[in-house]
Coordinates of C-alpha atoms in Angstrom, one line a residue:
Chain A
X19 CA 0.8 5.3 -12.8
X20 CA -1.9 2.8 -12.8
X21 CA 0.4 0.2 -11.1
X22 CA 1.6 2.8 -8.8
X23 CA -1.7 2.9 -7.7
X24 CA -2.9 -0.5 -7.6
X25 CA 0.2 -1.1 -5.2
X26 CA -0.8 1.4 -2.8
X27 CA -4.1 0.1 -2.3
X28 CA -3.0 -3.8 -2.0
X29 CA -0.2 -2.7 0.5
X30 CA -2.7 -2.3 3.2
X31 CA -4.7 -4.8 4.9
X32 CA -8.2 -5.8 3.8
X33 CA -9.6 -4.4 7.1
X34 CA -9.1 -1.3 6.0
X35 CA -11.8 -1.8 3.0
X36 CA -14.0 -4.2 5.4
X37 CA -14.2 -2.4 8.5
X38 CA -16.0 1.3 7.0
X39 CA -18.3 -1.1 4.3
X40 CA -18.9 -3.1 7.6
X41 CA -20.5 -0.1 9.5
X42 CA -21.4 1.4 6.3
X43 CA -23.8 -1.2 6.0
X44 CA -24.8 -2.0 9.4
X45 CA -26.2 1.8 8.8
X46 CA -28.0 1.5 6.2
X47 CA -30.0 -1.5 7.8
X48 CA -30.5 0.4 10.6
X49 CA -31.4 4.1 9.0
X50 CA -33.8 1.3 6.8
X51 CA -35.4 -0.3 9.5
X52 CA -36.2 3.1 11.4
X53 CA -39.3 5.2 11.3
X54 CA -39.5 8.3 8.9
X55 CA -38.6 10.9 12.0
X56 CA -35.3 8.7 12.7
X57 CA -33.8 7.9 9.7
X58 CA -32.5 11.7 8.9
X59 CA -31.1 11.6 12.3
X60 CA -29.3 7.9 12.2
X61 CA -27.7 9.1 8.8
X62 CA -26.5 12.0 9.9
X63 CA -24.9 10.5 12.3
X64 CA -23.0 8.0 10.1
X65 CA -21.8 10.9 8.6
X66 CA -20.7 13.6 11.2
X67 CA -20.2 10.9 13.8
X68 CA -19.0 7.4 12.7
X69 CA -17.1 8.4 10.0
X70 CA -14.9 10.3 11.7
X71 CA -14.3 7.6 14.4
X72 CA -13.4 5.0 11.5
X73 CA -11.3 7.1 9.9
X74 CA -9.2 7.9 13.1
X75 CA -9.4 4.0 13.6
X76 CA -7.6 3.7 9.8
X77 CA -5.4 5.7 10.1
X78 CA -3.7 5.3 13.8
X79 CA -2.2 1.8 11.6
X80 CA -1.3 4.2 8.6
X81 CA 2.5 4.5 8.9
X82 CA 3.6 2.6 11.8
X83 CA 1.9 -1.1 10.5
X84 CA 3.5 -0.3 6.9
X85 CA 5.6 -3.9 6.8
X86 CA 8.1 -3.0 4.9
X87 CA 8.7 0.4 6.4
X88 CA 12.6 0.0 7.3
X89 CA 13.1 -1.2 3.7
X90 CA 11.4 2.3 2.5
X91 CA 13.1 4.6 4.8
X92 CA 16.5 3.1 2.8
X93 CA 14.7 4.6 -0.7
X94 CA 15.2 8.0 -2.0
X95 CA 10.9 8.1 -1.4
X96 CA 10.4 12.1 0.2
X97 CA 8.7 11.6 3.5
X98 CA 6.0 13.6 1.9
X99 CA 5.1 11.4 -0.8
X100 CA 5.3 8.5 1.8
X101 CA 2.6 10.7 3.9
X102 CA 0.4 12.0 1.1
X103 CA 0.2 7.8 -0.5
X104 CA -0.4 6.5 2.9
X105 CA -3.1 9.2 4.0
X106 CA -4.7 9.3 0.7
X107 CA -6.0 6.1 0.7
X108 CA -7.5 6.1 3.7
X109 CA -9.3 9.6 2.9
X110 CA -10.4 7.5 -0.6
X111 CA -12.0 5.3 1.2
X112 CA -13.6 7.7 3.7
X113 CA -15.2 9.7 1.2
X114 CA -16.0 6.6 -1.3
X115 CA -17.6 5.3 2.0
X116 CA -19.4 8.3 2.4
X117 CA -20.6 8.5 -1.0
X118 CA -22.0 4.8 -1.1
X119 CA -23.7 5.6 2.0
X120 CA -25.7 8.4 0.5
X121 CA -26.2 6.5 -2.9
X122 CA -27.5 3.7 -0.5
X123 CA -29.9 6.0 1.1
X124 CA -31.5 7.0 -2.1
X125 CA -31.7 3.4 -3.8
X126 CA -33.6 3.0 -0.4
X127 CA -36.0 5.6 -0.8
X128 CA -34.8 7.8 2.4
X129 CA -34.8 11.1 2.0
X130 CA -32.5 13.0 4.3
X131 CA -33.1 16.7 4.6
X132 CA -29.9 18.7 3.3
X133 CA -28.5 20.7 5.9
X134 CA -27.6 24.0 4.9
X135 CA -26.4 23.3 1.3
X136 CA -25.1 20.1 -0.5
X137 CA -21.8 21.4 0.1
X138 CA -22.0 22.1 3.8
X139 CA -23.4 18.8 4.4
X140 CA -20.0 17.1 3.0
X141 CA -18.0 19.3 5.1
X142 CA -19.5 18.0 7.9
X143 CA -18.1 14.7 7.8
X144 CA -15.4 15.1 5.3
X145 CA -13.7 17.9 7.7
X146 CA -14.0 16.2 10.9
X147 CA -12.9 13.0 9.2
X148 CA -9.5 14.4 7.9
X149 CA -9.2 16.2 11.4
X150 CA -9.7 12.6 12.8
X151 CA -7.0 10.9 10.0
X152 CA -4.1 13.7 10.5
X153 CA -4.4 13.9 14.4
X154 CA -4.4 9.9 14.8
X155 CA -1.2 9.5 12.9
X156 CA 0.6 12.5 14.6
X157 CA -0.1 10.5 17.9
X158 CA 0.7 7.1 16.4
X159 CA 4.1 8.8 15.5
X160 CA 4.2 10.9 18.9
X161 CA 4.1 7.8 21.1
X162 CA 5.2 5.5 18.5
X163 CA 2.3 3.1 18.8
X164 CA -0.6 2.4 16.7
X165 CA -2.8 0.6 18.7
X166 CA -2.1 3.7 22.1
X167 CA -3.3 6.1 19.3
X168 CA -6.1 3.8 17.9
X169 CA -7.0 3.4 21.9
X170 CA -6.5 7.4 22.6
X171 CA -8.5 8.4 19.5
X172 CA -11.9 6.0 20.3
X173 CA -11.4 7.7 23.6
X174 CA -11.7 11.4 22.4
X175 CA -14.6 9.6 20.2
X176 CA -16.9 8.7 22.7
X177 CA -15.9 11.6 25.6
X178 CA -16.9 13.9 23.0
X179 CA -20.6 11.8 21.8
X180 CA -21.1 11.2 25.4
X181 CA -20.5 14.6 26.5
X182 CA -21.5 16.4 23.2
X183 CA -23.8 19.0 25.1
X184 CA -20.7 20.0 27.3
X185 CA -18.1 20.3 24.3
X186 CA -21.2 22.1 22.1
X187 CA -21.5 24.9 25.0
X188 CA -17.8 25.4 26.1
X189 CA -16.1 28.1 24.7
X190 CA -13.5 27.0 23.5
X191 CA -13.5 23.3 22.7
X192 CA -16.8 24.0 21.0
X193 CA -14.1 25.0 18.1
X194 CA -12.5 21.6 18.2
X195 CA -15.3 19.4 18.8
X196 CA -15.8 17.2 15.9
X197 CA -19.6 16.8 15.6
X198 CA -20.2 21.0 15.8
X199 CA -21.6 20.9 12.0
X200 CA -23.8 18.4 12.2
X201 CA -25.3 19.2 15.6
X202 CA -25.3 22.6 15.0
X203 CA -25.7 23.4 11.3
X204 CA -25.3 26.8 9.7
X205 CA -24.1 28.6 12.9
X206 CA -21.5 31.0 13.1
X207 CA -20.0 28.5 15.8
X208 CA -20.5 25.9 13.5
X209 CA -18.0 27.7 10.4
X210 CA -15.8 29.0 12.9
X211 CA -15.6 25.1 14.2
X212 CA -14.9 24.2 10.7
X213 CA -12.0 26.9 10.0
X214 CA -10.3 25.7 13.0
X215 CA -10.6 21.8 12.2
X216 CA -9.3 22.7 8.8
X217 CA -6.4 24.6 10.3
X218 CA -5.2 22.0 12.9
X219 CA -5.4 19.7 10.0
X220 CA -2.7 21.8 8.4
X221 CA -0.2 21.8 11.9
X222 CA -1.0 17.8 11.6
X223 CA 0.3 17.1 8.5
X224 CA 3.6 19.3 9.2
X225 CA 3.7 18.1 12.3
X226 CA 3.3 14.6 10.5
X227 CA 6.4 15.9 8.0
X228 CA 8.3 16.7 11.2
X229 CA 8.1 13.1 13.0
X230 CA 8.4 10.8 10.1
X231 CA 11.7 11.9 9.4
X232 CA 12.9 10.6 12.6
X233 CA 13.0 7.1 10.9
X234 CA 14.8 5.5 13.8
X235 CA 12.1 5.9 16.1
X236 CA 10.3 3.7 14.1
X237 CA 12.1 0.5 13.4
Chain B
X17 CA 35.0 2.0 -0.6
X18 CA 33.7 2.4 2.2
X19 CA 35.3 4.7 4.7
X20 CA 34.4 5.0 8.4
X21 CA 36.1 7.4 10.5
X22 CA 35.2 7.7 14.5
X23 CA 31.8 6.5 14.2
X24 CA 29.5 6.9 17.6
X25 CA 26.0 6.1 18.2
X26 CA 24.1 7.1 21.5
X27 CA 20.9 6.2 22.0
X28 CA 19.0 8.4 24.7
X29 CA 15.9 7.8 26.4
X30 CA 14.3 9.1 29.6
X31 CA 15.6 6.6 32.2
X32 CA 19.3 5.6 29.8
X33 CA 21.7 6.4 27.2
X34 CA 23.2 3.7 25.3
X35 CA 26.6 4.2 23.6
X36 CA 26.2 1.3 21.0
X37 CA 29.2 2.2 19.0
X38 CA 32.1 3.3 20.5
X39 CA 34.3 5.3 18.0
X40 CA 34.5 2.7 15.0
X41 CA 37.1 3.0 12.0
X42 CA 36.8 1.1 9.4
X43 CA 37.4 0.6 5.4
X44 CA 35.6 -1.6 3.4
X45 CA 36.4 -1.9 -0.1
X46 CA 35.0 -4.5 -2.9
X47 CA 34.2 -8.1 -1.9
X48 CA 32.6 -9.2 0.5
X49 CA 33.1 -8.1 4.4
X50 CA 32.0 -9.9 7.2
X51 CA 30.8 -8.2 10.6
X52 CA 30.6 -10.6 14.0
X53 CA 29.5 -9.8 17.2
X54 CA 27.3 -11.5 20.3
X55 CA 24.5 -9.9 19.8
X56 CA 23.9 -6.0 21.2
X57 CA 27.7 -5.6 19.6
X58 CA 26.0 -3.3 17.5
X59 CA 26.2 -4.9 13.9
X60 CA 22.4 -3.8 13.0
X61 CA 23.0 -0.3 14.3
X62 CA 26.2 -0.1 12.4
X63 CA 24.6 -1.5 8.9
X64 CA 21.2 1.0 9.5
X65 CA 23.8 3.8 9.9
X66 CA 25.4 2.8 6.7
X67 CA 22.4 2.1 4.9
X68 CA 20.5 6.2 5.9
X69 CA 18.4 4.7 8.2
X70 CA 19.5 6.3 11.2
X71 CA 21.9 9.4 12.1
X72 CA 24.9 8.6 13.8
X73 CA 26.1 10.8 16.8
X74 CA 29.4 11.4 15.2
X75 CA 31.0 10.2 12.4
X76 CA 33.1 10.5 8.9
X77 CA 31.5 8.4 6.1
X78 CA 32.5 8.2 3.4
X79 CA 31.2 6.0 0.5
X80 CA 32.3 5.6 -3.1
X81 CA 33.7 9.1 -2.1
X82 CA 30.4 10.4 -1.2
X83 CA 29.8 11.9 2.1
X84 CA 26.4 10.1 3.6
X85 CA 26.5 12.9 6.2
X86 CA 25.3 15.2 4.3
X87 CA 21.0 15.1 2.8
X88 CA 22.6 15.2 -1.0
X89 CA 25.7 12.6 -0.1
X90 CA 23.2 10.5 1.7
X91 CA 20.6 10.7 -1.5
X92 CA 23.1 9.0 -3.7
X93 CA 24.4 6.8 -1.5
X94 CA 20.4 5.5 -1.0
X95 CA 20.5 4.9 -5.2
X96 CA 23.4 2.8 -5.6
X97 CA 22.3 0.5 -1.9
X98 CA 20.3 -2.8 -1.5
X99 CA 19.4 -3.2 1.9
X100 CA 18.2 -6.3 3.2
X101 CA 17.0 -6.4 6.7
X102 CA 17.1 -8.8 9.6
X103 CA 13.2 -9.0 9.9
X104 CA 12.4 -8.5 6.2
X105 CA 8.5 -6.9 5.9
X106 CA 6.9 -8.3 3.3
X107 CA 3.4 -7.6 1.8
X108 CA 1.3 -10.9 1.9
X109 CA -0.8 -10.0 -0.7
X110 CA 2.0 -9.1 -3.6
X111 CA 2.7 -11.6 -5.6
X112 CA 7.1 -11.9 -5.8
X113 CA 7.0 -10.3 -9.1
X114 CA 5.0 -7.3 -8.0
X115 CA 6.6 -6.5 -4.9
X116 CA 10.3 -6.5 -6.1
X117 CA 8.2 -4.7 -9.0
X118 CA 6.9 -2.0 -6.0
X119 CA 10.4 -1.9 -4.3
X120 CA 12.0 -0.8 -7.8
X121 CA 9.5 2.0 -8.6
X122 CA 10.3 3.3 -4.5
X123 CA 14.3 3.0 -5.5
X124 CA 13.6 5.3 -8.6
X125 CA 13.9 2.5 -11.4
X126 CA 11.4 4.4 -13.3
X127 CA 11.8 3.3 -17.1
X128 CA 9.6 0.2 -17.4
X129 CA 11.0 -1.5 -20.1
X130 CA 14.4 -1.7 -17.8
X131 CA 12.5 -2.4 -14.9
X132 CA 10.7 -5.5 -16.4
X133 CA 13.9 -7.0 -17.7
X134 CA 16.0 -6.2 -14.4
X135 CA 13.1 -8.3 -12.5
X136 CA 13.2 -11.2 -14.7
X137 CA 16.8 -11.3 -14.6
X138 CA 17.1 -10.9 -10.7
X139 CA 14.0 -13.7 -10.0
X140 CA 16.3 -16.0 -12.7
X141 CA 19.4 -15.3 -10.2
X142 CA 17.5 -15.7 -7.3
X143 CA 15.6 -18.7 -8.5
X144 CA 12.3 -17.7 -7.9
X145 CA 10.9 -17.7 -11.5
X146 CA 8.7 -20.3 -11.7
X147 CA 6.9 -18.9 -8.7
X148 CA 7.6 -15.5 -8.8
X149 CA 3.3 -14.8 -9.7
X150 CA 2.4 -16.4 -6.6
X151 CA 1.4 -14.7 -3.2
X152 CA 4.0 -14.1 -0.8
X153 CA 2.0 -15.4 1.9
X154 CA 2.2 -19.0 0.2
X155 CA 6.0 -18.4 0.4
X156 CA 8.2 -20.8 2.6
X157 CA 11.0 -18.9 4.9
X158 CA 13.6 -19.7 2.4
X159 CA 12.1 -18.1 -0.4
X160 CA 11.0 -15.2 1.8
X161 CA 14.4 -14.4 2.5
X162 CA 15.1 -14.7 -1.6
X163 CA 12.3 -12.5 -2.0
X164 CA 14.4 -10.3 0.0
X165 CA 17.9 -10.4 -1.7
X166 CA 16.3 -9.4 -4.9
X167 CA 14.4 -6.8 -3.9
X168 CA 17.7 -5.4 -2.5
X169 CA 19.4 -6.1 -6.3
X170 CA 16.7 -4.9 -8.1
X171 CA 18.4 -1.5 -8.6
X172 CA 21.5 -3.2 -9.4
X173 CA 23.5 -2.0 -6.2
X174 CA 26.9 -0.7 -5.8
X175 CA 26.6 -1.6 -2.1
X176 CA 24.9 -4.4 -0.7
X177 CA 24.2 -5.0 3.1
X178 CA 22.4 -8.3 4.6
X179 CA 21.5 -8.5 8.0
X180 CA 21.5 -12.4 9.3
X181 CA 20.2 -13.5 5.5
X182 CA 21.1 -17.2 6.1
X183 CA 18.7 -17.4 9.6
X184 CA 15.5 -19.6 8.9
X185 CA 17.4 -20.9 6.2
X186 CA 17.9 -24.6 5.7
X187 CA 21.7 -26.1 4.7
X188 CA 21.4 -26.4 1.0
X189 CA 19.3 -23.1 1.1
X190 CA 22.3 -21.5 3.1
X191 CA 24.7 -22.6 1.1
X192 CA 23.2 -21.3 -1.9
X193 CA 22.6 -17.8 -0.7
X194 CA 26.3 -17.7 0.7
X195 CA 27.1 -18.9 -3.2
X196 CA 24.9 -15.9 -4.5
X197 CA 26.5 -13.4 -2.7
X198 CA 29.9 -14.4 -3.2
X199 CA 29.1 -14.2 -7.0
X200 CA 27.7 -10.9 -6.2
X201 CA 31.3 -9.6 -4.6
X202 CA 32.6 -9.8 -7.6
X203 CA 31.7 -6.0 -8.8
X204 CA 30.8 -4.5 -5.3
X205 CA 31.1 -4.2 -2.0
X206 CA 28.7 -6.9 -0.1
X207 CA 28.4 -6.4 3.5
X208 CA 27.5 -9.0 5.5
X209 CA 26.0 -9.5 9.4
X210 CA 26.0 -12.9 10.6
X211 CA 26.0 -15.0 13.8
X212 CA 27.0 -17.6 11.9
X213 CA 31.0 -17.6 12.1
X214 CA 30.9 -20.3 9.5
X215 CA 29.6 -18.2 6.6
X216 CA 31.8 -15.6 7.4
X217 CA 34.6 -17.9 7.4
X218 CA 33.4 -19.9 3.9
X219 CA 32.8 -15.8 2.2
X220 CA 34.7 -13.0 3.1
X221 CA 38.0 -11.8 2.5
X222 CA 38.0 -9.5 5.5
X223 CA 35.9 -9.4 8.7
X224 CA 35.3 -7.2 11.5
X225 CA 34.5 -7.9 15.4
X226 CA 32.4 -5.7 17.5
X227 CA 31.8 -6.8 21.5
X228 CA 29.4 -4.0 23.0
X229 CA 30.0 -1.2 20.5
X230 CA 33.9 -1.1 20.2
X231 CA 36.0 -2.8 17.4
X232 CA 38.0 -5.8 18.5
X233 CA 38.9 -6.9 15.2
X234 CA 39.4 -5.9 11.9
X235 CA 41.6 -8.2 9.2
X236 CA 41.4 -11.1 7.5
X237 CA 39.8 -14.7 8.6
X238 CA 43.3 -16.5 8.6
X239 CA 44.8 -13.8 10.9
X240 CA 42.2 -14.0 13.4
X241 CA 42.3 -17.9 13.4
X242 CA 45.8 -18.1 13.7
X243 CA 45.4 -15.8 16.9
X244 CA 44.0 -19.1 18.3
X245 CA 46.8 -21.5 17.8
X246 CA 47.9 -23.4 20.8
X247 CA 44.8 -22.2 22.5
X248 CA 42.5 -25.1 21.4
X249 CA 42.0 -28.7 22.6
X250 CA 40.2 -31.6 22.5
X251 CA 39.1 -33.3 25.9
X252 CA 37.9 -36.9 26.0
X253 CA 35.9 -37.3 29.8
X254 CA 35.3 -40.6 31.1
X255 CA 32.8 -39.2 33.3
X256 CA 31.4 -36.9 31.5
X257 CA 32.8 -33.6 33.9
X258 CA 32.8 -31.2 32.0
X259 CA 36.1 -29.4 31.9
X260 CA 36.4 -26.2 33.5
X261 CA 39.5 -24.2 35.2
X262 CA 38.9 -21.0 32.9
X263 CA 38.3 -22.9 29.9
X264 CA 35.5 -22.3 27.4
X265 CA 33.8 -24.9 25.8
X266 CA 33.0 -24.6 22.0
X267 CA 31.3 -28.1 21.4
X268 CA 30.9 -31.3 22.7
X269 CA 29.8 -34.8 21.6
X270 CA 28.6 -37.9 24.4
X271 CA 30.4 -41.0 22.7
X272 CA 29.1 -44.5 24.7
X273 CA 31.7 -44.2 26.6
X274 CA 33.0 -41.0 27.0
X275 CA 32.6 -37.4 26.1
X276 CA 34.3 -35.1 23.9
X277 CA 34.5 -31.4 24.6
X278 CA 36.5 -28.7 22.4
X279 CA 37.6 -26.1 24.2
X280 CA 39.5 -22.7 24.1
X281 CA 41.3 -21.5 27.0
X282 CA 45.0 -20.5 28.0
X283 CA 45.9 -23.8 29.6
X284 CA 44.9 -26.9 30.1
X285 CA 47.4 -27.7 32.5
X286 CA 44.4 -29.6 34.7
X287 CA 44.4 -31.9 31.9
X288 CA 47.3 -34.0 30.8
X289 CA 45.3 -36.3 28.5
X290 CA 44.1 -33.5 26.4
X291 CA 44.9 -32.9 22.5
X292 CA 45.8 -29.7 20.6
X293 CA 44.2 -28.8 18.2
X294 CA 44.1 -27.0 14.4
X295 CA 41.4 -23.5 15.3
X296 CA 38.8 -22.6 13.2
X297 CA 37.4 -19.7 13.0
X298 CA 34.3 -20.7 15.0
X299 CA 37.5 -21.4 17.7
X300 CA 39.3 -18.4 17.2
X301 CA 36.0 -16.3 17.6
X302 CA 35.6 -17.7 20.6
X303 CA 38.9 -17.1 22.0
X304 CA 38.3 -13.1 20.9
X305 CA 35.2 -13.0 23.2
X306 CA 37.1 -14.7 25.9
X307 CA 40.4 -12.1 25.8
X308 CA 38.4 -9.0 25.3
X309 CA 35.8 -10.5 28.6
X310 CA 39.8 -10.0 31.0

């Protein structure tokens, strides 16, 4: 089990450790360096916005960059046990991220208000997140491309921080846009946001199931 | 045995459809087997197919009397295959040991104890011991390539397909690997895709041709050479011209004072001075492509 593990963690590339500790820290700093009426508001956004962005960034290179990926697809491994390996490691280090981040914030002295509860504070990022990891690896695997879903995804990213007011106010995309929980905390928009992320995360990962077992697309 | 019945594969797309094999029947049965082509023949296609990769269009396959066609045939043919592919991923960061290691815990070689001694024992075959705890990434091609054979024997295969393993590899490397799986033919069926016509010829019992997708020949290497007698010649050219009037040239050598061509061709009427000559398979390969291209 332990090797089992160990494998699936030095499988990937060492960006995908560097590249959320990178920002991670580049945070911190920042969040340290800012005034007391700031620093709730640049953590926060690590959180509800940044985190999600990395973890789309991950995971758009989660099953198409896998090198030895024709090799696998000539094992008996289930294509959802090659999913759940693959995504799971990138949602470790998502929420590891996210918990070091916090940790950091207190070893710092920063106190950032809890929103809500404890628990709807982690939702905020962690559902958003996942929503991010499952819909860039159904596009990688739609178009067959990591780097046109990597490309596509930081797209959505910054339409939706750049226009966040719009997407906040329309009536319908307010449901899908990613940053609802953390701009708007405790609404009834705001849960109802969440229930829908949570269930398009669920028509990901079968649609995931679905495409993955069209191996020859892939190699 | 492997038994291949009216095999098609159609690749469609927006703007085309390829038809990359073009009804294939074949048997296959222990020892090693040899598949030539130009490339785009459709070897790779052929050996995916065979190996679950991909879905043929239509097809009767049948292996070890096991129907791959079917999710539960094509489960146990995937446990009794090594695979090794014509660009073999590797992780850099896995040491040799660990990622035949990895390979064999994906292939369902779960009892450790087995699993440790089936690793030592393939890296001994293989000849990788002595650096079997050192990062791929340090690897030279060569030992990449034997990284790649033993992950493909770590489950102790019934069927074993290679895709090109001898390219990037240099002559006493090549001649090695071509050793290795000839001792591996022994007990099982060892498929084997190669442009090189001389490891074919130095291996297998039995061979196969495929020219864009159909079969244009299936039998042994001896056959297929003798095809080519009185078809082969040696030209010596003052002037260095090189010899034409529908003749295809297989090598040719400047001398100081002249030059040497081999050719294959149906007459060399044009040229009184040249030689016949024995055909080798390289020849007789040659004189395939050029019937099948009228």
């Amino acid at each position: 089990m332990f090797k089992k593990i160990k494998y699936n963690l030095q499988i990937f590339q060492k960006d995908l450790f560097l590249f959320p500790i990178a920002f991670m820290a580049l945070f911190l700093l920042i969040t340290a360096l800012m005034n007391d009426n700031t620093q709730a508001s640049i953590a926060r956004s690590f959180l509800g916005f940044v985190l999600p962005l990395i973890a789309s960034g991950l995971a758009a290179y989660a099953y198409l960059e896998d090198k030895a990926l024709e090799l696998k697809f000539t094992t008996n491994q289930k294509s959802t046990t090659f999913i759940a390996k693959r995504l799971s490691v990138i949602l470790i280090v998502i929420i590891l991220t996210a918990f070091i981040f916090q940790a950091g914030l207190k070893i710092l002295n920063i106190t950032v208000p809890i929103q809500v509860s404890w628990l709807y504070t982690q939702m905020s990022w962690l559902i958003p997140s996942l929503f991010a990891i499952t819909l860039s690896g159904v596009i990688s695997l739609l178009a067959n491309s990591s780097n046109l879903s990597f490309s596509l995804m930081g797209g959505i990213w910054i339409l939706q921080v750049v226009l966040r007011g719009w997407f906040a106010n329309n009536s319908v995309l307010k449901y899908i846009f990613y940053f609802s929980a953390t701009m708007n905390p405790g609404t009834q928009d705001a849960y109802l946001n969440q229930l829908t992320q949570t269930s398009l995360i669920v028509v990901c990962i079968i649609l995931t199931i679905f495409l993955i077992k069209k191996q020859e697309r892939y190699i | 045995m492997i038994e291949i019945k009216n095999l098609h594969k159609v690749y469609r797309s927006k703007n085309q459809t390829v038809h990359a094999l073009k009804g294939i029947d074949l048997k296959i049965e222990n020892g090693m087997y040899g598949l030539l082509g130009p490339n785009g023949a459709g070897k790779t296609t052929l050996m995916r197919i065979l190996a679950g990769i991909i879905n043929p269009t239509d097809a009767e396959i049948v292996i070890n009397g096991i129907n791959i066609r079917t999710e539960e045939g094509k489960r146990k043919m995937k446990a009794m295959l090594g695979y090794l592919p014509q660009e073999l991923g590797l992780y850099p960061d896995l040491t040799a040991r660990e990622f035949i290691d990895y390979l064999a815990i994906l292939k369902g070689v779960d009892n450790k104890k087995n699993r440790q001694n089936r690793i030592e024992h393939i890296l001994e075959l293989v000849s990788l011991t002595d650096v079997a705890d050192r990062k791929i990434k340090g690897y030279s091609g060569g030992m990449k390539r034997r990284v790649g054979i033993a992950q493909a024997l770590v489950n102790d295969p019934k069927i074993l397909i290679v895709d090109e393993p001898t390219a990037g590899l240099d002559p006493e490397e090549r001649i090695k690997f071509r050793n290795l799986l000839v001792n591996l033919a022994t007990d099982r069926i060892v498929l084997l895709s190669t442009h090189i016509v001389g490891d074919i010829g130095q291996t297998c019992q039995r061979l196969a041709v495929l020219v864009t997708g159909r079969l244009k020949y299936e039998g042994d290497p001896i056959t297929l050479t003798n095809q080519a007698k009185g078809h082969v010649w040696s030209i010596e050219s003052g002037d260095g011209t090189k010899p034409d009037h529908d003749l295809t040239v297989v090598s040719m050598q400047h001398m100081p004072n002249s030059t040497h061509y081999r050719v294959v061709g149906e007459t060399v009427s044009q040229y009184p001075q040249a030689k016949i000559e024995e055909p080798s398979l390289e020849d007789a390969y040659m004189w395939l492509m050029k019937t099948q291209n009228r």
